[in-house]
PDB file of C-alpha atoms in Angstrom:
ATOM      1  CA  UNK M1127     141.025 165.520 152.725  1.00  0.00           C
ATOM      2  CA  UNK M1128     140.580 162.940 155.443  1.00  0.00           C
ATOM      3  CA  UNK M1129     137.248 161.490 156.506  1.00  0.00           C
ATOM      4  CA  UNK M1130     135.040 159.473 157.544  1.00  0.00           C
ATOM      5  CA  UNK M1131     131.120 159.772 156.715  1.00  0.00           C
ATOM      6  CA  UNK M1132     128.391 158.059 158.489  1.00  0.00           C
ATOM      7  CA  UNK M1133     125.721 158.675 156.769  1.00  0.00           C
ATOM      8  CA  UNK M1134     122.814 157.308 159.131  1.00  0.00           C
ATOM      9  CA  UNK M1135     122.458 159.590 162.008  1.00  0.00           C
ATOM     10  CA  UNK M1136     119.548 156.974 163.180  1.00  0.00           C
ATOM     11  CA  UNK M1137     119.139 153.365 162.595  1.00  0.00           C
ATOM     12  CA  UNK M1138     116.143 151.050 163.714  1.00  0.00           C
ATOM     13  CA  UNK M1139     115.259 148.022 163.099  1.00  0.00           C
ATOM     14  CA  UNK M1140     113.706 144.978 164.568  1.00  0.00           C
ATOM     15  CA  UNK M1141     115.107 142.165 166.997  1.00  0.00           C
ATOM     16  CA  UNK M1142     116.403 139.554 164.588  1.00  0.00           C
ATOM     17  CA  UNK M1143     116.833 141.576 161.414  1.00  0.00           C
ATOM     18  CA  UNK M1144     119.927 142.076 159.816  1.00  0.00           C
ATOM     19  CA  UNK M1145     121.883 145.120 160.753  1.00  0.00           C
ATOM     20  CA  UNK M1146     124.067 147.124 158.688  1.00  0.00           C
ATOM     21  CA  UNK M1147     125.709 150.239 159.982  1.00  0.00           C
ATOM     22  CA  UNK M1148     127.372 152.264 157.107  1.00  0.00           C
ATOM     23  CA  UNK M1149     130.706 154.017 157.411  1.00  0.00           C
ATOM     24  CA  UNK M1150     132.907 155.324 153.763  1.00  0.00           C
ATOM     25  CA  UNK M1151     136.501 156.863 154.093  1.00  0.00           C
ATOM     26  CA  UNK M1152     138.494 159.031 152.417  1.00  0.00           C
ATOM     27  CA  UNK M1153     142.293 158.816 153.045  1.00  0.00           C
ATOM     28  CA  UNK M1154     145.050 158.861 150.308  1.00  0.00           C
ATOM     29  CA  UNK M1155     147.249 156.331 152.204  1.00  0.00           C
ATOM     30  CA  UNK M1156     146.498 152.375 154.106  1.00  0.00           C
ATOM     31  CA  UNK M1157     144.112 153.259 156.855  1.00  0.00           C
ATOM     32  CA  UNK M1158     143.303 151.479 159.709  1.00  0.00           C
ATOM     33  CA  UNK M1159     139.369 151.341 160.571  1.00  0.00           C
ATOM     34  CA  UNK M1160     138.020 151.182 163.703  1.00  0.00           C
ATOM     35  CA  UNK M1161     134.459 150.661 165.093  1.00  0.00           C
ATOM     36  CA  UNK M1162     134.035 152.141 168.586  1.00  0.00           C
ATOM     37  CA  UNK M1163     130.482 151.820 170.345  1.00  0.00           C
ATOM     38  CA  UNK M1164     128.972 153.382 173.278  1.00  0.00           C
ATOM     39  CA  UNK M1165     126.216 151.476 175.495  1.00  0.00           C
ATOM     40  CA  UNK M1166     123.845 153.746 177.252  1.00  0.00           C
ATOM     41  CA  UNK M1167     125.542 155.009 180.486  1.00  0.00           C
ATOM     42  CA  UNK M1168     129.154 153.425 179.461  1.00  0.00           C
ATOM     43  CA  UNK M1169     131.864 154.799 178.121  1.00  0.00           C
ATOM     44  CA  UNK M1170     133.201 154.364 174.709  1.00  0.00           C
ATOM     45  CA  UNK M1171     135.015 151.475 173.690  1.00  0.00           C
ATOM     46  CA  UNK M1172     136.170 149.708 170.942  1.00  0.00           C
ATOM     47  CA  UNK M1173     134.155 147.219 168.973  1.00  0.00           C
ATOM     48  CA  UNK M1174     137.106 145.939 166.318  1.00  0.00           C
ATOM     49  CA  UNK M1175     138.818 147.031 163.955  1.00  0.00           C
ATOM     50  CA  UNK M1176     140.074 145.848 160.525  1.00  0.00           C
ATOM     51  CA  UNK M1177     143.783 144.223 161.406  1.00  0.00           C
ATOM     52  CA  UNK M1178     142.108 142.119 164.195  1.00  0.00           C
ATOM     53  CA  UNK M1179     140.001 140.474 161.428  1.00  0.00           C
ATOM     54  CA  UNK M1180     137.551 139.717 164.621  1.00  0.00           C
ATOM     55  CA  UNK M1181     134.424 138.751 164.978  1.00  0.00           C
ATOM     56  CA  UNK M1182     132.853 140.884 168.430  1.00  0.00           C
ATOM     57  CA  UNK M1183     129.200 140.229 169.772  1.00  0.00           C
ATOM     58  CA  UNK M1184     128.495 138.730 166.359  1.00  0.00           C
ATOM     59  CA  UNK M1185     129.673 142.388 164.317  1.00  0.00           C
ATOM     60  CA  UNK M1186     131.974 142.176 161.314  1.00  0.00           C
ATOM     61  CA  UNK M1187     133.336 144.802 159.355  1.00  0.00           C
ATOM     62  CA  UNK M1188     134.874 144.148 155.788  1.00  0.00           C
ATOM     63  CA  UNK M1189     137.694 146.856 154.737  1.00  0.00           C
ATOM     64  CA  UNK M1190     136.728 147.504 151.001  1.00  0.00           C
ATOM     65  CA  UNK M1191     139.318 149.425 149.839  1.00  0.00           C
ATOM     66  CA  UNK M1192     137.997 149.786 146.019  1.00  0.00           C
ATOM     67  CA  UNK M1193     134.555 151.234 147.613  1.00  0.00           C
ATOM     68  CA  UNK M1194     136.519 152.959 150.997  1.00  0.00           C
ATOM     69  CA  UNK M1195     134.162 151.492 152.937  1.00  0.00           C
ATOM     70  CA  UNK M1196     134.226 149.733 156.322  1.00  0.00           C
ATOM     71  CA  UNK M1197     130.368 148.512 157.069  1.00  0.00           C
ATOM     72  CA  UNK M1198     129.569 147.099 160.193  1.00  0.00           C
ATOM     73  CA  UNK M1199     126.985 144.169 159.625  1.00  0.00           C
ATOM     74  CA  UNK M1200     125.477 141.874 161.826  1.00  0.00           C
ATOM     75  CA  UNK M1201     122.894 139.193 160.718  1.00  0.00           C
ATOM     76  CA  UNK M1202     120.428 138.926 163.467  1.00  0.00           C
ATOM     77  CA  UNK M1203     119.992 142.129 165.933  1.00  0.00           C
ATOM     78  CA  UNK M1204     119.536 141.641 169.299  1.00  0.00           C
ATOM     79  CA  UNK M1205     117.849 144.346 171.616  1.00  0.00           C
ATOM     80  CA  UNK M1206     121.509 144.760 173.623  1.00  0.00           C
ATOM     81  CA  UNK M1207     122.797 145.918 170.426  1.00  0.00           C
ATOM     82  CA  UNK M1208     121.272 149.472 170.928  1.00  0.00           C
ATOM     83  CA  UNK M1209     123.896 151.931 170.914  1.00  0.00           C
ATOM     84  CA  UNK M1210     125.675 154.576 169.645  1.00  0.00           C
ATOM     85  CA  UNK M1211     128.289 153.551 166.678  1.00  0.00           C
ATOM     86  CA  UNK M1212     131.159 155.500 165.395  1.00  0.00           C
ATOM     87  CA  UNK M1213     133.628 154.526 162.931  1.00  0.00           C
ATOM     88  CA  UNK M1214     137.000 156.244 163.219  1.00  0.00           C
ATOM     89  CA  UNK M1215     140.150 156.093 160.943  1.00  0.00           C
ATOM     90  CA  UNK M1216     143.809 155.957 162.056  1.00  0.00           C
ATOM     91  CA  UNK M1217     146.377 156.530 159.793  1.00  0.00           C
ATOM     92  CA  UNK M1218     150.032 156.840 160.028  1.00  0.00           C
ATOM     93  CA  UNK M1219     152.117 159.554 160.450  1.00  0.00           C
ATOM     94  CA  UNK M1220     149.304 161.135 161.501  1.00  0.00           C
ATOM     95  CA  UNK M1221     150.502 161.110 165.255  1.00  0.00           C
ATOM     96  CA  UNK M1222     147.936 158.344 166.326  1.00  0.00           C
ATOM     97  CA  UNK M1223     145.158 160.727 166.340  1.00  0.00           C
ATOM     98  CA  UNK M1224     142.057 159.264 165.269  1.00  0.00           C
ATOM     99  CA  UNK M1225     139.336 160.853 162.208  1.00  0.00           C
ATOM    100  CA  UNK M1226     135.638 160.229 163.570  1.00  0.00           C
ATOM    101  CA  UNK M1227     132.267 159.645 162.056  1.00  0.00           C
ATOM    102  CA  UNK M1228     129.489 161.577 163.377  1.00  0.00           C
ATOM    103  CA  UNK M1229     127.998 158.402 164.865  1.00  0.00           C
ATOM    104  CA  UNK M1230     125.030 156.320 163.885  1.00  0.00           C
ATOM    105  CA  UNK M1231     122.188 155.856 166.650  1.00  0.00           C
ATOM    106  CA  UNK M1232     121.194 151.952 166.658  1.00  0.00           C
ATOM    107  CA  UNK M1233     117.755 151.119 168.203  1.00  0.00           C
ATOM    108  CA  UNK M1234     116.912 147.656 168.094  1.00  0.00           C
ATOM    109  CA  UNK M1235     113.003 147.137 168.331  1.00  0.00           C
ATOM    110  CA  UNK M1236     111.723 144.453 169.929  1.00  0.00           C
TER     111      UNK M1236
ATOM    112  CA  UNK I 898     142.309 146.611 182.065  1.00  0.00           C
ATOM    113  CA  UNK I 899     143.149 149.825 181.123  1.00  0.00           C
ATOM    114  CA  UNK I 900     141.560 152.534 183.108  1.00  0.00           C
ATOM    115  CA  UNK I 901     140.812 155.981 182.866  1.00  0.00           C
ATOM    116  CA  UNK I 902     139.345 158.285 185.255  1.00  0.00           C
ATOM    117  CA  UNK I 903     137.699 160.994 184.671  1.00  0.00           C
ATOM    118  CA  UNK I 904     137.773 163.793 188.187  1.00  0.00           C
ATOM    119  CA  UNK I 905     134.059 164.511 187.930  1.00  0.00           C
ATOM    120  CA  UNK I 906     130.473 162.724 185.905  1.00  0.00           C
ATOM    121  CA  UNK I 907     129.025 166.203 185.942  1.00  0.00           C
ATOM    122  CA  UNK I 908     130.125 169.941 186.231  1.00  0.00           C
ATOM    123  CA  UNK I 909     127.599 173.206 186.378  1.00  0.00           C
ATOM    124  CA  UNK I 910     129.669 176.612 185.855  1.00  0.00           C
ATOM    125  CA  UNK I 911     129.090 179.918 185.928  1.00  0.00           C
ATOM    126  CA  UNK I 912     129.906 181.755 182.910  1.00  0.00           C
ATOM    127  CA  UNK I 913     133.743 183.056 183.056  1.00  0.00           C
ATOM    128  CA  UNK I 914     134.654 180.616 185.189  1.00  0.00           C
ATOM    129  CA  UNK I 915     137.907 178.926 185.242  1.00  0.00           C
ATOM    130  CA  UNK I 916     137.135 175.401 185.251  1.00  0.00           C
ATOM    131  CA  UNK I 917     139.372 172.286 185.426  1.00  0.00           C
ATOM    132  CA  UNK I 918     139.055 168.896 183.976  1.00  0.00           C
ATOM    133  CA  UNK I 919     141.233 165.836 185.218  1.00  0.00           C
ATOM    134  CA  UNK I 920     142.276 162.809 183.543  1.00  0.00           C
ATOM    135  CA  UNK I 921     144.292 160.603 184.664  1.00  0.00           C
ATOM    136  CA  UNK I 922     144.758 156.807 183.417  1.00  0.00           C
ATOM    137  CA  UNK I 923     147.101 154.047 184.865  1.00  0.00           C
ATOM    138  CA  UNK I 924     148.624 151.895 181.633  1.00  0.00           C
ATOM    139  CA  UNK I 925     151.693 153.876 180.994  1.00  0.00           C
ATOM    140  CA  UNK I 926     149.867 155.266 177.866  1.00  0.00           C
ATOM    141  CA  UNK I 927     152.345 157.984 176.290  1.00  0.00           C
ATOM    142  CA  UNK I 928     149.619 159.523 174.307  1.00  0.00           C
ATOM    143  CA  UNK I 929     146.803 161.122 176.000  1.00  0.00           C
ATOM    144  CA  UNK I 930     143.349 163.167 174.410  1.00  0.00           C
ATOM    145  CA  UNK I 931     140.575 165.532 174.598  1.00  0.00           C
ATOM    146  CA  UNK I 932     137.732 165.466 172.869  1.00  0.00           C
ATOM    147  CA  UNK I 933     133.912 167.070 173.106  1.00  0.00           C
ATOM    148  CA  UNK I 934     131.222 164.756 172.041  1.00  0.00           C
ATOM    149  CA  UNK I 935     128.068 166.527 170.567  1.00  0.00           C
ATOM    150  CA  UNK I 936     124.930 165.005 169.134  1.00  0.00           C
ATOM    151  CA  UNK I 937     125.399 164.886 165.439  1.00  0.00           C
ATOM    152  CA  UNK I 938     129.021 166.346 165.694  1.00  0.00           C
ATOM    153  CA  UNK I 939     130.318 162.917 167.084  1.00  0.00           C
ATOM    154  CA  UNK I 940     134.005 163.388 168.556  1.00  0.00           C
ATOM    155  CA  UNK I 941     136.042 166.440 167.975  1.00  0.00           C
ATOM    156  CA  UNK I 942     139.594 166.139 168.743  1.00  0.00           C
ATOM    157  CA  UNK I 943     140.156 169.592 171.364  1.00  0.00           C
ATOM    158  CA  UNK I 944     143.617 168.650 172.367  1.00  0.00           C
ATOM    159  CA  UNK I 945     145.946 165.787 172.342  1.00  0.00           C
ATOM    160  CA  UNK I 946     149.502 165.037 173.981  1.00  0.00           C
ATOM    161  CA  UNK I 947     151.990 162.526 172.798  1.00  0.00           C
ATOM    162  CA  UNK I 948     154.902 163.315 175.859  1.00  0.00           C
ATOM    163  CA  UNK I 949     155.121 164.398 178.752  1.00  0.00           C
ATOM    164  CA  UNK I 950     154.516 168.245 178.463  1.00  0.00           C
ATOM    165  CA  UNK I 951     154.141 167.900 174.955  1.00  0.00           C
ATOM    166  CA  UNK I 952     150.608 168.931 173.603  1.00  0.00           C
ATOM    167  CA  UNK I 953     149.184 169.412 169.853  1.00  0.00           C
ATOM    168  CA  UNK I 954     146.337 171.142 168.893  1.00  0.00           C
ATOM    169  CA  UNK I 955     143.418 169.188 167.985  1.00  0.00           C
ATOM    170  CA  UNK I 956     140.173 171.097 165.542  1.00  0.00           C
ATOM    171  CA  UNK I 957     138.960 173.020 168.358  1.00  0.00           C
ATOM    172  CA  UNK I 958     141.411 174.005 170.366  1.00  0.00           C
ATOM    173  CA  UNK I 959     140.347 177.718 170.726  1.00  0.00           C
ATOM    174  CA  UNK I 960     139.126 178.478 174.556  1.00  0.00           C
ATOM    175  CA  UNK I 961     141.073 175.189 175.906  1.00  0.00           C
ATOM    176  CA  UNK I 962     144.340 174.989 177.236  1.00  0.00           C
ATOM    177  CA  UNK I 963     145.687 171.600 178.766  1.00  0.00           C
ATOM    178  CA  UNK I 964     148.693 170.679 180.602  1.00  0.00           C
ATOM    179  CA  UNK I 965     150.582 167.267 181.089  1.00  0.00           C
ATOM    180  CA  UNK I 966     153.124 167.600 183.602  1.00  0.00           C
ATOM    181  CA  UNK I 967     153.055 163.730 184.542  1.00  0.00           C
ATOM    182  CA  UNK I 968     152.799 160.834 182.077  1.00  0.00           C
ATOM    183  CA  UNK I 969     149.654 159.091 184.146  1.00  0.00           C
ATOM    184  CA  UNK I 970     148.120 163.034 184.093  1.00  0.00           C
ATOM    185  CA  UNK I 971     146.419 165.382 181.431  1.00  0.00           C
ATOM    186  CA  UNK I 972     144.335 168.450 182.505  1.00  0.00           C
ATOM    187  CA  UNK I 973     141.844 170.510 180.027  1.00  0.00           C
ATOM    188  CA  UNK I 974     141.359 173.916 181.200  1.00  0.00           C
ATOM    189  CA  UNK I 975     138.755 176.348 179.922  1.00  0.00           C
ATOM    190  CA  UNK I 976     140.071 179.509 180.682  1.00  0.00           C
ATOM    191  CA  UNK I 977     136.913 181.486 180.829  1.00  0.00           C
ATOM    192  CA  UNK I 978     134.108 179.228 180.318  1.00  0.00           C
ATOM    193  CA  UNK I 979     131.058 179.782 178.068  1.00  0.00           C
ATOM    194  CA  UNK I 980     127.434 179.143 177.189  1.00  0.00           C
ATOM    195  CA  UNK I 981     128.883 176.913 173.933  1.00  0.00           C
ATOM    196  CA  UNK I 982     131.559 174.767 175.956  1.00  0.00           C
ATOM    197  CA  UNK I 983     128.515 173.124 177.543  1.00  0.00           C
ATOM    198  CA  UNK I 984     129.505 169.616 175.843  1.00  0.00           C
ATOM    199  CA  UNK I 985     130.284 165.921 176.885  1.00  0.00           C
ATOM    200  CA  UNK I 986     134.223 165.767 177.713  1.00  0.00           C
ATOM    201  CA  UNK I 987     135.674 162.640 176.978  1.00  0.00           C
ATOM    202  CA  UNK I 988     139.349 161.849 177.874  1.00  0.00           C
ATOM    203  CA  UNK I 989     141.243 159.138 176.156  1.00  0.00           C
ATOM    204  CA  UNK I 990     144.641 157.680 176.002  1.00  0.00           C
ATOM    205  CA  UNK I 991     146.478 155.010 173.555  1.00  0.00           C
ATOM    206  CA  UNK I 992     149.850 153.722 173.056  1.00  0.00           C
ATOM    207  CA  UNK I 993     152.047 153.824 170.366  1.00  0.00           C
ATOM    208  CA  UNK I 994     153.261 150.345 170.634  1.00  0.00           C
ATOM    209  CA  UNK I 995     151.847 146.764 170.724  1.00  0.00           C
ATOM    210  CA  UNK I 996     149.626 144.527 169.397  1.00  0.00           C
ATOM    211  CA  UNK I 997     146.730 147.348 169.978  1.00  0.00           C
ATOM    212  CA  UNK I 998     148.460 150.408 168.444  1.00  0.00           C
ATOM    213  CA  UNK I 999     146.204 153.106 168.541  1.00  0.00           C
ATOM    214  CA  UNK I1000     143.501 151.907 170.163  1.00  0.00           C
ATOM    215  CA  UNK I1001     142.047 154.367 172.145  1.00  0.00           C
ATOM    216  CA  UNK I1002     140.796 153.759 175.923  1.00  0.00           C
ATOM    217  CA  UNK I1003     137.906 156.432 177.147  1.00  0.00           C
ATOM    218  CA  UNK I1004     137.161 157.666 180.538  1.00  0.00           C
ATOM    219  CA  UNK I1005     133.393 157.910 181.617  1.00  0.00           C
ATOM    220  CA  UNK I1006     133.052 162.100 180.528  1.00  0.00           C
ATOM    221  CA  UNK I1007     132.436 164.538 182.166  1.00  0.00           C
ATOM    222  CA  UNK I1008     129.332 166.575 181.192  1.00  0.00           C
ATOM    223  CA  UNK I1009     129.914 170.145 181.370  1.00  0.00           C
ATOM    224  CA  UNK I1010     127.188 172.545 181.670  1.00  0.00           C
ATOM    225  CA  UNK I1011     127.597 176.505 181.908  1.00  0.00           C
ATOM    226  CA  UNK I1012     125.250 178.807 182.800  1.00  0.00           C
TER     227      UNK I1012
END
């Protein structure tokens, strides 16, 4: 079955700390990850995502495809970093619809 | 930059009510979605359309109808609202082509609450 598991419903940690926001997959197929966030009072948007090989507001995300994982890590938090996370999977023929994590709450303390 | 509106930020129903929700977004998108957003449920997909008056069912589709009679357009109706509809309504649309394939654009929600 397709999914995608965030495991932390809540993450804190302090300003400056390294962040890691977990997200594992389970697809039979070559996915393409996504990591949407949602600032309080915004709407969602996306963060990056794994083809884009980006680097946004200091995030990266590593597809490892022997583990199914797709980790969002930052090395130093910073308090605008609060926020809701979700990972999502795309995956094709699936008509472009997108398989969503529950979310994981960030609080950055400062 | 893509936008999508969302018709209202917040809705209070009655219970039975018909109530509308309207998205619209202007980027030519040719698929457009609904989705609820629950704490600890994240996003469940209610509806999505990849065509004009085309529409798929999504996980939760019982209660909700939609319609998409224009491209720019797609409406979620709840044809008899009730107490557990009360959710976060997020509209999104994507395209099928381009360097961002699949990326999703969101409107602001709409929170629902029935009564």
């Amino acid at each position: 079955a397709q999914r995608v598991t965030q495991p932390e419903k809540l993450l804190s940690v302090f300003k400056g700390a390294p962040v890691e926001l977990k997200c594992n997959y389970s697809y039979s197929g070559s996915p393409e990850l996504f990591w949407y966030v949602q600032y309080s009072r915004q709407r969602l948007q996306l963060l990056l995502r794994h083809i884009s090989r980006e680097s946004i507001k200091g995030f990266t995300a590593d597809l490892n495809k022997g583990e199914t994982s797709f980790h969002l890590k930052k090395p130093f938090a910073q308090e605008e970093d609060s926020a809701m996370y979700y990972c999502a999977l795309s995956g094709r023929g699936s008509n472009y619809q997108l398989i969503w994590g529950a979310g994981t709450k960030l609080i950055i303390k400062p | 930059d893509v936008k999508v509106t969302q018709s209202s930020r917040y809705l209070v129903k009655r219970t039975g009510e018909k109530v509308f929700l309207e998205c619209v977004q202007d980027m030519d998108h040719e698929n457009m979605f609904w989705y609820r957003q629950d704490p600890g449920l994240g996003l469940r997909l209610i509806y999505f359309s990849y065509d004009v008056k085309m529409k798929e069912k999504g996980d939760i589709p019982e209660g909700y109808s939609v319609s998409r009679e224009k491209k720019e357009r797609f409406s979620l109706i709840l044809e008899s609202a009730s107490t557990n509809q009360t959710s976060m309504y997020l509209c999104a649309s994507s395209s099928p082509t381009g360097v961002l394939t699949d990326t999703q654009y969101f409107g602001p929600g709409t929170r629902l609450t029935v009564l």
